[in-house]
CSV table of C-alpha atoms in Angstrom, one decimal:
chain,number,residue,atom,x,y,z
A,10,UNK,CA,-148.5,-77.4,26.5
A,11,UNK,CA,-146.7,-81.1,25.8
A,12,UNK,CA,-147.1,-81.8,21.9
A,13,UNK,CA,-149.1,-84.9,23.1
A,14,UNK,CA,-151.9,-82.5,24.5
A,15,UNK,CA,-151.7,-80.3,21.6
A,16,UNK,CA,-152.3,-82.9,19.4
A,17,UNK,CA,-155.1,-84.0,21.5
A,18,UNK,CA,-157.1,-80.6,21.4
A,19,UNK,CA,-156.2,-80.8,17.3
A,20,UNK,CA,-157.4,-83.9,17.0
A,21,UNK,CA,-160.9,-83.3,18.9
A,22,UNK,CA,-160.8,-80.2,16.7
A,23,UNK,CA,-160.5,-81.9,13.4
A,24,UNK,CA,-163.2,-84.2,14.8
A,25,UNK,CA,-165.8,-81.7,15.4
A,26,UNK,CA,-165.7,-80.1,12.6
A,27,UNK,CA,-166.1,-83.2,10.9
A,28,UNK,CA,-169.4,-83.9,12.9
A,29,UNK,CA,-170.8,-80.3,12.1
A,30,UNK,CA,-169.8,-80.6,8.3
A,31,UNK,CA,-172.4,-83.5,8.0
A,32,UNK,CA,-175.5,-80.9,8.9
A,33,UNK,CA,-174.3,-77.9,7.6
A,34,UNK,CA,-171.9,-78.1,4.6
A,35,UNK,CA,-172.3,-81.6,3.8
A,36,UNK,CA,-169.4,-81.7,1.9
A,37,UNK,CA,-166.1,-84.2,1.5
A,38,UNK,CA,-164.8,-84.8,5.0
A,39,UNK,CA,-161.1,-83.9,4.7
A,40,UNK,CA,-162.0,-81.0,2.1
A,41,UNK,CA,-164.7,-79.9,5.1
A,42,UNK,CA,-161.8,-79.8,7.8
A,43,UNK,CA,-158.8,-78.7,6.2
A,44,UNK,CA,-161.5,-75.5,4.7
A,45,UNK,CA,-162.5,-75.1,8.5
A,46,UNK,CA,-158.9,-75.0,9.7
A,47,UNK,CA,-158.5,-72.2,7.1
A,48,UNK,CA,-161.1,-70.2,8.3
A,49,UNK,CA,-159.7,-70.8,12.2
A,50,UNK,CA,-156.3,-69.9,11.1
A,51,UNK,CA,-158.1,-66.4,9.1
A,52,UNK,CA,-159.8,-65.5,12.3
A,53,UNK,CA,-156.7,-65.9,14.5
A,54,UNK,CA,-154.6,-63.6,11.8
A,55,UNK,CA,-157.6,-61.4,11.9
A,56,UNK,CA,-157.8,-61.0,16.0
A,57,UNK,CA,-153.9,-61.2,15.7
A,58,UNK,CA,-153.5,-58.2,14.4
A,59,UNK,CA,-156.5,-56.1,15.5
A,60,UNK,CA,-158.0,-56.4,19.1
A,61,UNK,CA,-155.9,-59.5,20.3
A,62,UNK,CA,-152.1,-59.5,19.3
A,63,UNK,CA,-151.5,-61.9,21.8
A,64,UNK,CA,-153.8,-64.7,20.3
A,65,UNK,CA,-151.5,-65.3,16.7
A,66,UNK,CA,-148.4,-65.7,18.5
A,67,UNK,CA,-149.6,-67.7,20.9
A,68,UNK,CA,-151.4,-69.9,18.5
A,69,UNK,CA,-148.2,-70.0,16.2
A,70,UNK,CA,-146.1,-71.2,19.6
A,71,UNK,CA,-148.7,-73.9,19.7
A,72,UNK,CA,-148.7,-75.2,16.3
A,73,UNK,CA,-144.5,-75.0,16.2
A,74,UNK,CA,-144.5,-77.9,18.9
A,75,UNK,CA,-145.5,-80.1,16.4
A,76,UNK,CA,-142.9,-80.2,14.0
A,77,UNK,CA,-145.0,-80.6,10.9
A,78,UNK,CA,-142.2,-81.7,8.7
A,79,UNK,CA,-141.3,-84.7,10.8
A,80,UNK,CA,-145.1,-85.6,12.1
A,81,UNK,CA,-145.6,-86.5,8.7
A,82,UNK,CA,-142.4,-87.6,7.1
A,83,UNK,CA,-141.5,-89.6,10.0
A,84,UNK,CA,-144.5,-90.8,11.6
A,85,UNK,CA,-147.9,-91.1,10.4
A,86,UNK,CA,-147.3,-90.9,6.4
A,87,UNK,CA,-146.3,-95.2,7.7
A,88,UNK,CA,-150.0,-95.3,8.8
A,89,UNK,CA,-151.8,-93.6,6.1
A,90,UNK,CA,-149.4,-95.3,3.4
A,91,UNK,CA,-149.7,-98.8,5.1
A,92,UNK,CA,-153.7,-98.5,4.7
A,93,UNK,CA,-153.8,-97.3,1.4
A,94,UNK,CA,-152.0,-100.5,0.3
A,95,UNK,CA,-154.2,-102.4,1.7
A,96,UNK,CA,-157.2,-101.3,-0.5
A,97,UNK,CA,-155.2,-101.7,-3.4
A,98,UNK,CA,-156.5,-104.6,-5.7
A,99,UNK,CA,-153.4,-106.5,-7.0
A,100,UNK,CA,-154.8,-108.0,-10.3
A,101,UNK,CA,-156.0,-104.8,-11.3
A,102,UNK,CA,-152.9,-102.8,-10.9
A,103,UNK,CA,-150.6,-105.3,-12.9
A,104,UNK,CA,-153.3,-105.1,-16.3
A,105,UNK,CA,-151.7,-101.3,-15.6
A,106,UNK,CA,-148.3,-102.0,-14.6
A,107,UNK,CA,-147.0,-99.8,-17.5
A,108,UNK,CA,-149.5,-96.8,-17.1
A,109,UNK,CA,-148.5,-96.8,-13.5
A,110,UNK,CA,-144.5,-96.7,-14.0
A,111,UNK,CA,-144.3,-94.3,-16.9
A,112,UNK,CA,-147.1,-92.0,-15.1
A,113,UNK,CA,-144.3,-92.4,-11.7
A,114,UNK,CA,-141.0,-92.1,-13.7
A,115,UNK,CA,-141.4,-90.2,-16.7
A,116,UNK,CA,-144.5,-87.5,-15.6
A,117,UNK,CA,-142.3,-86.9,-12.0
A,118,UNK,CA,-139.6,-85.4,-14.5
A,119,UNK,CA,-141.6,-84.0,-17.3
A,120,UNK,CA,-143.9,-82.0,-14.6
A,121,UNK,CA,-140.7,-81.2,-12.9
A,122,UNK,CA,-138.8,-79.9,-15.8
A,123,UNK,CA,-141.7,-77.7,-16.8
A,124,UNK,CA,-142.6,-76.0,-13.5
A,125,UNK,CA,-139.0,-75.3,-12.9
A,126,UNK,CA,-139.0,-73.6,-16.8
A,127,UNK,CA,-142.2,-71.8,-15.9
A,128,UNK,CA,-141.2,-70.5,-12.5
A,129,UNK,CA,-137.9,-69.4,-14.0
A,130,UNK,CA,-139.4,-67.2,-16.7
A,131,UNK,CA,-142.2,-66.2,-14.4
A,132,UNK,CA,-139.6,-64.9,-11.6
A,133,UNK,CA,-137.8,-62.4,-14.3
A,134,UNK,CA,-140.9,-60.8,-15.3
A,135,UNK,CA,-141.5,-60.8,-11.6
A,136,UNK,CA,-138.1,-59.1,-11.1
A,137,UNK,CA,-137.1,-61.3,-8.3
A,138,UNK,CA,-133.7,-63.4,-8.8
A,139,UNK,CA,-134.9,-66.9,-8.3
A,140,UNK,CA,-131.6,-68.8,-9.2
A,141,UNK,CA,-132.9,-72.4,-11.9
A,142,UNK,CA,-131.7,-74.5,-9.0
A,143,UNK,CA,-134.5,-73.3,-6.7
A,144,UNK,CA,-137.0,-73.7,-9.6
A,145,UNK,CA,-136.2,-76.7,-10.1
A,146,UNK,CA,-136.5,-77.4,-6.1
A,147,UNK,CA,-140.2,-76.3,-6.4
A,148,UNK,CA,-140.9,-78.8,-9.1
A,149,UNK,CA,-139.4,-81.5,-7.3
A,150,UNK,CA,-141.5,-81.4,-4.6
A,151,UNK,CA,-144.9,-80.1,-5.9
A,152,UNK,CA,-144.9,-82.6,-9.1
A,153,UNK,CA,-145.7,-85.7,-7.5
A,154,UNK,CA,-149.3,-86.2,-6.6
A,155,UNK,CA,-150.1,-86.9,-2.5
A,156,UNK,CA,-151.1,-90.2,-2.2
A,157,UNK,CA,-152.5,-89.2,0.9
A,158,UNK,CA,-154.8,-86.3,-0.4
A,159,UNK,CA,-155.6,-88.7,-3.7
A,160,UNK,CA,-156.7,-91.8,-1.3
A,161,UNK,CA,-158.6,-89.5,1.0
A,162,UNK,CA,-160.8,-87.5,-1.9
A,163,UNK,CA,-160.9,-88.7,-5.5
A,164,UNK,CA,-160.8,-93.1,-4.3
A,165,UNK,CA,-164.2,-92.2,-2.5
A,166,UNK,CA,-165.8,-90.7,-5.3
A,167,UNK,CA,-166.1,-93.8,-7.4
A,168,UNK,CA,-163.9,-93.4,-10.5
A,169,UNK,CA,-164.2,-95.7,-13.7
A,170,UNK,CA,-162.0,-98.5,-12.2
A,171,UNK,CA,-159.4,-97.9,-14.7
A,172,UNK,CA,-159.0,-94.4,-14.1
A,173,UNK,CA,-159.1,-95.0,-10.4
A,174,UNK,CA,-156.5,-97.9,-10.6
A,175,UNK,CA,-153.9,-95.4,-12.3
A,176,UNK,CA,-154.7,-92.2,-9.9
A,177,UNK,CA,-154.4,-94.9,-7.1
A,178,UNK,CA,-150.9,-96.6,-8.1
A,179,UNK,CA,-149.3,-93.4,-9.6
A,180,UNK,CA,-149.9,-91.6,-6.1
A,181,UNK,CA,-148.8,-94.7,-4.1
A,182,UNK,CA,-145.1,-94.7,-5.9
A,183,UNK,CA,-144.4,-91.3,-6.9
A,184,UNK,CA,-143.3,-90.1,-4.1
A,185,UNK,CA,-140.6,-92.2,-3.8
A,186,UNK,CA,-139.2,-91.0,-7.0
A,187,UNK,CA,-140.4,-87.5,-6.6
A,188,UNK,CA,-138.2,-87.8,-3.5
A,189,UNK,CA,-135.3,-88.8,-5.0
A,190,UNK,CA,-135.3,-86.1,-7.2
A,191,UNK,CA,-135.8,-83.3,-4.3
A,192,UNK,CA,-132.9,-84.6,-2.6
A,193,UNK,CA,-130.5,-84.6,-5.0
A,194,UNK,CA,-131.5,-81.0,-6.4
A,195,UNK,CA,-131.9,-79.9,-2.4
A,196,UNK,CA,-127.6,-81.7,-2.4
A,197,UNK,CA,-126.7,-79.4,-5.4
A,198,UNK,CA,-128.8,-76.4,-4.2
A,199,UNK,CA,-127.7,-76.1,-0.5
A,200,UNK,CA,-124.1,-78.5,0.0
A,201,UNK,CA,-122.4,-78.4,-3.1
A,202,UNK,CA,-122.9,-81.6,-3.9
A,203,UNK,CA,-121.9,-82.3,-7.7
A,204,UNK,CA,-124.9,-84.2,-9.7
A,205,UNK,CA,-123.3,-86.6,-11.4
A,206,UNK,CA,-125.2,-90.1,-13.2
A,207,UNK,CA,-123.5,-92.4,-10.7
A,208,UNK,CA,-124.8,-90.7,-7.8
A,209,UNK,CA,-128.4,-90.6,-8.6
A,210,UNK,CA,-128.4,-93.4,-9.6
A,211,UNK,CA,-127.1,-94.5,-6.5
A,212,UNK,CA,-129.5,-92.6,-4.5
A,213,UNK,CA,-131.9,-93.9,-6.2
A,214,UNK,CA,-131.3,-97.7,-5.8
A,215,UNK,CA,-130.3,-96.9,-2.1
A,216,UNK,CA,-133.9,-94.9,-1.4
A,217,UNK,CA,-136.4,-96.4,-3.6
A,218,UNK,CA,-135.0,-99.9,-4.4
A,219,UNK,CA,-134.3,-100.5,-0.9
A,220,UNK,CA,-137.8,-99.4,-0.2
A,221,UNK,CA,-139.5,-102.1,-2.0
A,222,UNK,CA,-137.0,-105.2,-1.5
A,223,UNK,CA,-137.4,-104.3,2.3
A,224,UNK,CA,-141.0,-103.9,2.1
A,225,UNK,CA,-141.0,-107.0,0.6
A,226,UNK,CA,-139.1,-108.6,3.5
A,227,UNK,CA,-141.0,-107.0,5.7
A,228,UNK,CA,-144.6,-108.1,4.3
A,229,UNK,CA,-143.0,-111.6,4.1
A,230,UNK,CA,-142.0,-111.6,7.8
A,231,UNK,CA,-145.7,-110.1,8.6
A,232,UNK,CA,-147.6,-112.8,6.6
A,233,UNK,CA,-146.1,-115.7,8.7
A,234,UNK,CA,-146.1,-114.6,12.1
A,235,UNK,CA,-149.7,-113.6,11.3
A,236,UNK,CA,-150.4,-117.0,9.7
A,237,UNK,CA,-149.2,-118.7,12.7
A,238,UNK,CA,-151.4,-117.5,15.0
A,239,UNK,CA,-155.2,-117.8,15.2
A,240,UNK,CA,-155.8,-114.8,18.0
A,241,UNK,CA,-157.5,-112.4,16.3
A,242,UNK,CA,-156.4,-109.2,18.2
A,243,UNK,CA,-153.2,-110.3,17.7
A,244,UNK,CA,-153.4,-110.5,14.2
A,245,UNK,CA,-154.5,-106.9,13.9
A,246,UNK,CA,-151.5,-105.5,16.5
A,247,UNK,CA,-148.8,-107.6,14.4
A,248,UNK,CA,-150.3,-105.3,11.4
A,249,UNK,CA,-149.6,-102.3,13.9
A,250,UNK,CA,-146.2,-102.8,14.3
A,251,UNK,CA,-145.5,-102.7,10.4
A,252,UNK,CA,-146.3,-98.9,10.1
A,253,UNK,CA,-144.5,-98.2,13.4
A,254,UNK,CA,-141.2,-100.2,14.1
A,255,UNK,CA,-141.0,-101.0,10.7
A,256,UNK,CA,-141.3,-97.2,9.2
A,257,UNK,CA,-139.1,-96.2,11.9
A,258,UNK,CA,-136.1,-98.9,10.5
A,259,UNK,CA,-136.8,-98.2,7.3
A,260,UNK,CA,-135.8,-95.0,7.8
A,261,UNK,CA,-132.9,-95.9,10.0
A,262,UNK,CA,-132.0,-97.9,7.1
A,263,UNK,CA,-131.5,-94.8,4.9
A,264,UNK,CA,-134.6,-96.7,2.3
A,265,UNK,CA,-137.8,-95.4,1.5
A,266,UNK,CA,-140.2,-96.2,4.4
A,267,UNK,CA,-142.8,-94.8,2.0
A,268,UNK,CA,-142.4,-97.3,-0.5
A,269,UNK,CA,-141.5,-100.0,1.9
A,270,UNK,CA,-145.2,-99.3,3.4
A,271,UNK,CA,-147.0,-99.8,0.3
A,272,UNK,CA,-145.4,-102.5,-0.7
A,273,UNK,CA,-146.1,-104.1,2.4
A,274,UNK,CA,-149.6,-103.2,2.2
A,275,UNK,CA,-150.1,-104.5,-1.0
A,276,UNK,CA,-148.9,-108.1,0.0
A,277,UNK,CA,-150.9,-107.8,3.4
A,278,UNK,CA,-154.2,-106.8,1.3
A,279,UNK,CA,-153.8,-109.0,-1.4
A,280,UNK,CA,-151.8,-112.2,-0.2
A,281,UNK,CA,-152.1,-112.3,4.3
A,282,UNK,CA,-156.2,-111.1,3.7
A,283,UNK,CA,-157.1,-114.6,2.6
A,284,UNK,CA,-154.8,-116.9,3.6
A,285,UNK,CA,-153.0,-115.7,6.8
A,286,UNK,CA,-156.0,-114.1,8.8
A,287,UNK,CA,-158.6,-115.9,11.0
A,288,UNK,CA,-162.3,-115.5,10.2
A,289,UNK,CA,-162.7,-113.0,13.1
A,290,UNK,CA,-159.4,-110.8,12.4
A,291,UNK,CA,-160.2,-110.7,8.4
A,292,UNK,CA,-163.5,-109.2,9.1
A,293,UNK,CA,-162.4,-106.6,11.4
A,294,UNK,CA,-159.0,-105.7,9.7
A,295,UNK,CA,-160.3,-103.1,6.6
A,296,UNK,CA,-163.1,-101.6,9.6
A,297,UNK,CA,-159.8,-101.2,11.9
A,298,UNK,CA,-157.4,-99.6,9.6
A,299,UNK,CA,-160.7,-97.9,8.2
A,300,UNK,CA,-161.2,-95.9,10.9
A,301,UNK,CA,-157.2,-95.4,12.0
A,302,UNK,CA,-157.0,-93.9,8.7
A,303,UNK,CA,-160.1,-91.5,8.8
A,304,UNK,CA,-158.9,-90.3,12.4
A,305,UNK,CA,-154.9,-89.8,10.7
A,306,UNK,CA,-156.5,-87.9,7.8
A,307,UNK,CA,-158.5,-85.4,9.6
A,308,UNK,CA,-155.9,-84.4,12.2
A,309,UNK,CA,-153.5,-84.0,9.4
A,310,UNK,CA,-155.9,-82.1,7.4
A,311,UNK,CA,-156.5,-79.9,10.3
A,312,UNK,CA,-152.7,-79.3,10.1
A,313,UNK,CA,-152.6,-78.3,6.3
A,314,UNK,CA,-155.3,-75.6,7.2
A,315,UNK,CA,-153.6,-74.5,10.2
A,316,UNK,CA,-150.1,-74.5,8.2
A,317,UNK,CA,-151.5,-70.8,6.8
A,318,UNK,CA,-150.4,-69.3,10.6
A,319,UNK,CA,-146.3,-70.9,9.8
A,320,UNK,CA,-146.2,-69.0,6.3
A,321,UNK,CA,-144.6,-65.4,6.4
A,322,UNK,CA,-146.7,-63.7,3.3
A,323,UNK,CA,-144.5,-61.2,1.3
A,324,UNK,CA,-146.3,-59.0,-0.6
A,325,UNK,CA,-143.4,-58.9,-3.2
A,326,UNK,CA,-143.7,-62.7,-4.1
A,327,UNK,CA,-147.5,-62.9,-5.0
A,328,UNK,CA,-146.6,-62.6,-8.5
A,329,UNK,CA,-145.3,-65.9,-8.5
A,330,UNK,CA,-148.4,-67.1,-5.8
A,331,UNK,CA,-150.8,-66.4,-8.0
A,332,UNK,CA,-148.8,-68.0,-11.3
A,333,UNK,CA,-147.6,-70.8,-9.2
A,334,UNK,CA,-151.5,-72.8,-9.6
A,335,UNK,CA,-152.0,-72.6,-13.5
A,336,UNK,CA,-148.0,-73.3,-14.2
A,337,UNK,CA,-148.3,-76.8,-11.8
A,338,UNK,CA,-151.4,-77.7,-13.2
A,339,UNK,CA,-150.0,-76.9,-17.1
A,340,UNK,CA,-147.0,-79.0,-15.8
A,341,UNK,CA,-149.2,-81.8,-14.8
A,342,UNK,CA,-151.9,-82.0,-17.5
A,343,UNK,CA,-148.5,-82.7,-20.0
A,344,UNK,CA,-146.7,-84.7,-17.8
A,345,UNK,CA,-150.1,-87.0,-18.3
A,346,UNK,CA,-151.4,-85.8,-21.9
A,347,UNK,CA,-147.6,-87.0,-23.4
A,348,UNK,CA,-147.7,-90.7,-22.4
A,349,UNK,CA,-150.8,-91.0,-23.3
A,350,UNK,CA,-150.1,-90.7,-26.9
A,351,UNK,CA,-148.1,-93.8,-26.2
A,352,UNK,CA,-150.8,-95.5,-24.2
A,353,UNK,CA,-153.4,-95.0,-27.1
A,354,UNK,CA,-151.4,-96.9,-29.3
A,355,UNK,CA,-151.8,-100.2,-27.3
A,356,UNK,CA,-155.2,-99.9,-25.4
A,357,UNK,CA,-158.7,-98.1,-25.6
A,358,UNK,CA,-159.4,-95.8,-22.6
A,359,UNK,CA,-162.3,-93.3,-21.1
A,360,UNK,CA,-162.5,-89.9,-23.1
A,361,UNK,CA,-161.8,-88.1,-19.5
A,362,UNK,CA,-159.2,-90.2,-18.3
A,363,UNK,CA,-156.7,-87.0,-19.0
A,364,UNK,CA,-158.7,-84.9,-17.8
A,365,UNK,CA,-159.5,-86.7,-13.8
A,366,UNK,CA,-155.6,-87.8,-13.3
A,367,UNK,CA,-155.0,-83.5,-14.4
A,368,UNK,CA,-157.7,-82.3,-12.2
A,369,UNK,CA,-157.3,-85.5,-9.6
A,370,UNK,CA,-153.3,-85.2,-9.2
A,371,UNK,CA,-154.2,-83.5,-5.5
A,372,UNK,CA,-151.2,-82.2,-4.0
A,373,UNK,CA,-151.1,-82.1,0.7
A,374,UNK,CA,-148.7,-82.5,3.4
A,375,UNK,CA,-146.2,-84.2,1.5
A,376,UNK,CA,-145.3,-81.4,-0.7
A,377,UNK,CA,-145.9,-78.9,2.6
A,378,UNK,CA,-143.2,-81.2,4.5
A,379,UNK,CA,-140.6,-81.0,2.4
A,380,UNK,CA,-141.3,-77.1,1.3
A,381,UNK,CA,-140.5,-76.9,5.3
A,382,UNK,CA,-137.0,-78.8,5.2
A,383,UNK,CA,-135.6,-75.8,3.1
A,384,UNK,CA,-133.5,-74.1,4.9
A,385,UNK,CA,-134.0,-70.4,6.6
A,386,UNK,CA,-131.6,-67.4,6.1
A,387,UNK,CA,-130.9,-67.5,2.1
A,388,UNK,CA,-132.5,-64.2,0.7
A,389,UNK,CA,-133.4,-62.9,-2.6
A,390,UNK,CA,-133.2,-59.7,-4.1
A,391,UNK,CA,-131.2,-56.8,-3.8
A,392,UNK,CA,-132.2,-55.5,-0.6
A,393,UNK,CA,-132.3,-59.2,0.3
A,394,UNK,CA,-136.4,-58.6,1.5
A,395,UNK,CA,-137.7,-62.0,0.9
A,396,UNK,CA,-136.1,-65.3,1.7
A,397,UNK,CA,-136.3,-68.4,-0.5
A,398,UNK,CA,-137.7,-70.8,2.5
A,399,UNK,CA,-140.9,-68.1,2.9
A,400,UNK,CA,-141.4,-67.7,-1.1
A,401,UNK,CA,-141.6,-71.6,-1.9
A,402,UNK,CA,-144.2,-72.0,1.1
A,403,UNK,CA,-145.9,-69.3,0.1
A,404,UNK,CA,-146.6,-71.0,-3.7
A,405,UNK,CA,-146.4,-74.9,-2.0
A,406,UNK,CA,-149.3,-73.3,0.2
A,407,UNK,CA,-151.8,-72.1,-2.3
A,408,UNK,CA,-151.3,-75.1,-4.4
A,409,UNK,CA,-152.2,-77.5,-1.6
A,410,UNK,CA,-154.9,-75.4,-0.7
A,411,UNK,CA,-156.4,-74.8,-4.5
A,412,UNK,CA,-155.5,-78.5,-5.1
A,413,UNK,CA,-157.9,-79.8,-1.8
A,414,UNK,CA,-160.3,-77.4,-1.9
A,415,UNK,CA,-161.0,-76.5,-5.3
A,416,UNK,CA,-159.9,-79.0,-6.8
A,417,UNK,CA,-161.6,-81.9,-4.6
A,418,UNK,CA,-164.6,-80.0,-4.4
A,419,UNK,CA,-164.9,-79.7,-8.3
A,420,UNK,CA,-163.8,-83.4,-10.1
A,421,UNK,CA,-167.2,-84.7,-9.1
A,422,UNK,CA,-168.9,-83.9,-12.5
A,423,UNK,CA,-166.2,-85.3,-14.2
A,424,UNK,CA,-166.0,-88.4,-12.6
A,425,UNK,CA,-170.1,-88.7,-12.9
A,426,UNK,CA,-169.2,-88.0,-16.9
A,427,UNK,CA,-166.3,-90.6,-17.0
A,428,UNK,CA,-169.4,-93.0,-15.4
A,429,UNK,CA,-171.9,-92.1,-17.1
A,430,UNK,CA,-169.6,-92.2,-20.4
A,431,UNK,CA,-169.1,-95.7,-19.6
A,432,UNK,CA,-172.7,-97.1,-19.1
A,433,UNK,CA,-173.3,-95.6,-22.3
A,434,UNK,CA,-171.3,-97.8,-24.1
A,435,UNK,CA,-169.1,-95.1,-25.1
A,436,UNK,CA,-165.5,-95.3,-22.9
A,437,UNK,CA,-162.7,-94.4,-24.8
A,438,UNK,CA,-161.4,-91.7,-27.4
C-alpha cells in the first residue's frame, strides 16, 4: 500500500474515533484518539502473538511506510506550527517577553541537566551501562515541551490568560533551542564531534537565529503579496504556501523551519489579519486553518498511539521506564519552580501558575521524532542484549503517553482552581 493510501485509511481512522469519542467517552479530542490508537495497537500485539501472528507484522510493515521521524519533522510540524502562531496575541506575549525566554533558554538546560543526572544514577542501580552522553541525549529531547501537544490540549481549556500566554510562547520557541542542544550532544555522542563554545554557538545562530530573521523575511514577503490582492481564496492559498515551500527552504537553508513558522505566524496573526486581508478572506482565515489544524492533529495523534507497534520492549530496561516519568517531571517542575523565584521579585502571579506549566509541559511527536533519529546497532551491557535506540524509545514512549493521557486528562481541576482563584480576587502567591 502507497504511503498516500496508508495515510488515507489513518486519517479516516483518527476521524472516526473522534466522532465516537463525542457519545461515548466524551473526552479531549486528541487525548480520545491517541488513547484509541493505544488500544488498536494493544489488540494487534495481542492477536500478534496469539491466534494471528501475521496481523502485527503486517500492521508494523504498514505503519514503517510512513517514516514518522520525517512526517513530522519535515512536513506537517510547518502546518501545525504556522497555525499556532497565528492564535498567538502579540501584545500579550511581549508584557511576558522575559518569562517566555528564560522559561525557553534557561529551563531547556536546567530540565536537561537534571534528567541526564537522574537517568545516570538511575541506570547504575539499574545495572545497565548507560554512558552520561546518552543521558544527556534523553534530556535533550524530552525537556522541551511539544508545542503541538500544548496547543492541541491545555490552550482549549481556558487557562488564566497569563498562565496560558507563558505555556503558549515557551512551547512555541523551545524547541528550537531544545534542538540545538540534541544535535550537538547527538555530534559528540555518535561522530566525534568535539563540543567546543564556538561551535554551539555557531549552531545555534545558524539554526535558531536563522529561523527567526528568515521567518521574518518570510512573513514580510507574505504580508504584501497578500495586501496586494483583494481575491479572497487567494489570500488564504498564499498563507498555504508559507508552511509548505517555505518550511521546505527553511530547511534546505540548514535554519529552523520551526521557528521560522512561528514567527511567521505571529506577524500573519497579528500584523496581515487587519490590514492585509479582505473582509471575506479575514473571516474565513482562523475557520480554515481551524479545521487544517484539527484534521493535522488527529492523524498525528493516531500516529503517537500507533508508535507502541515500532518500540521493541526489553524487559531489562523497565527499570528506567518506569523511573523515566517522575525523573522528567522532577526535571521540569525545577526547571520552572527556579526562575520563578526571580519572576516573583518583579511581578505578582496565580498561586498555580507552577503547578499548570509542571503538569501542562505535555511532551508528543516532537520528542518521539527525534528519539527515532538515533541510530540502530549500539548495544549496552555485557552480553550487548539491549540497544540504546530501543531503550530511549522505550522511556520517550511512556513519557508521551503519561504526558497526553494522564496528564491532559488530569490539569482540568487545576486550571478551574487557577480560574476560580482569580475571580476571587485572590491571583498570586
Amino acid at each position: 500500500m502507497s504511503v498516500y493510501y496508508t495515510l488515507c485509511f489513518l486519517a479516516a481512522t483518527a476521524i472516526t474515533i473522534a466522532f465516537v469519542n463525542q457519545y461515548i467517552m466524551k473526552i479531549q479530542t486528541t487525548i480520545a484518539i491517541t488513547f484509541g490508537a493505544l488500544i488498536i495497537s494493544i489488540l494487534m500485539l495481542v492477536l500478534g502473538k496469539t491466534t494471528w501472528p501475521e496481523l502485527q507484522q503486517h500492521a508494523v510493515t504498514t505503519l514503517e511506510t510512513v517514516d514518522f521521524g520525517e512526517f513530522l519533522l519535515q512536513g506537517i510540524l510547518g502546518f501545525l506550527l504556522f497555525a499556532g502562531g497565528l492564535g498567538i496575541n502579540l501584545p500579550a506575549m511581549k508584557s511576558q517577553k522575559w518569562e517566555i525566554f528564560i522559561l525557553v533558554i534557561f529551563g531547556v538546560l536546567i530540565s536537561t541537566a537534571v534528567v541526564a543526572v537522574g537517568l545516570w544514577l538511575l541506570a547504575q542501580v539499574a545495572g545497565i551501562p548507560l554512558s552520561f552522553v546518552y543521558c544527556l541525549l534523553f534530556g535533550a529531547l524530552i525537556s522541551p515541551t511539544d508545542p503541538i501537544a500544548v496547543l492541541a490540549i491545555v490552550k482549549k481549556l481556558g487557562a488564566p490568560e497569563q498562565i496560558a500566554i507563558q505555556i503558549e510562547g515557551e512551547s512555541l520557541f523551545n524547541d528550537g533551542i531544545g534542538l540545538v542542544i540534541f544535535l550537538t550532544i547527538f555530534a559528540v555522542a555518535f561522530s566525534g564531534t568535539e563540543a567546543t563554545f564556538g561551535s554551539v554557538v555557531a549552531l545555534f545562530t545558524h539554526e535558531a537565529i536563522g529561523g527567526i530573521v528568515f521567518g521574518a523575511v518570510l512573513g514580510l514577503m507574505a504580508h504584501l503579496m497578500i495586501s496586494a490582492t483583494d481575491d479572497g481564496s487567494m489570500e488564504l492559498l498564499m498563507t498555504l504556501c508559507i508552511p509548505t515551500a517555505g518550511f521546505a527552504l527553511a530547511n534546505m537553508l540548514g535554519v529552523s523551519g520551526a521557528l521560522a513558522m512561528v514567527v511567521t505566524g505571529i506577524m500573519i496573526g497579528n500584523w496581515t489579519r487587519y490590514t492585509g486581508f479582505s473582509e471575506q478572506s479575514e473571516k474565513y482565515l482562523d475557520e480554515f486553518w481551524h479545521l487544517l489544524d484539527e484534521f493535522l492533529n488527529a492523524l498525528l495523534f493516531l500516529l503517537i498511539g500507533l508508535a507502541m507497534l515500532l518500540v521493541e520492549f526489553h524487559w531489562q530496561a523497565w527499570v528506567l521506564v518506569l523511573g523515566a516519568v517522575p525523573l522528567v517531571l522532577a526535571g521540569r517542575f525545577i526547571s520552572v519552580a527556579l526562575p520563578y523565584v526571580g519572576f516573583r521579585r518583579f511581578r505578582s502571579y496565580n498561586k498555580y501558575s507552577i503547578r499548570i506549566l509542571t503538569w501542562g509541559g505535555l511532551r508528543g511527536g516532537l520528542s518521539l521524532a527525534m528519539a527515532l533519529s538515533i541510530p540502530a546497532g549500539i548495544k549496552l551491557g555485557a552480553n550487548a542484549q539491549i540497544e540504546l535506540r530501543d531503550v530511549i524509545l522505550m522511556m520517550t514512549y511512556a513519557i508521551v503517553l503519561f504526558s497526553i493521557i494522564v496528564q491532559g486528562m488530569t490539569i482540568t481541576p487545576i486550571i478551574n482552581k487557577a480560574k476560580a482563584a482569580e475571580k476571587a480576587g485572590f491571583p498570586i502567591d
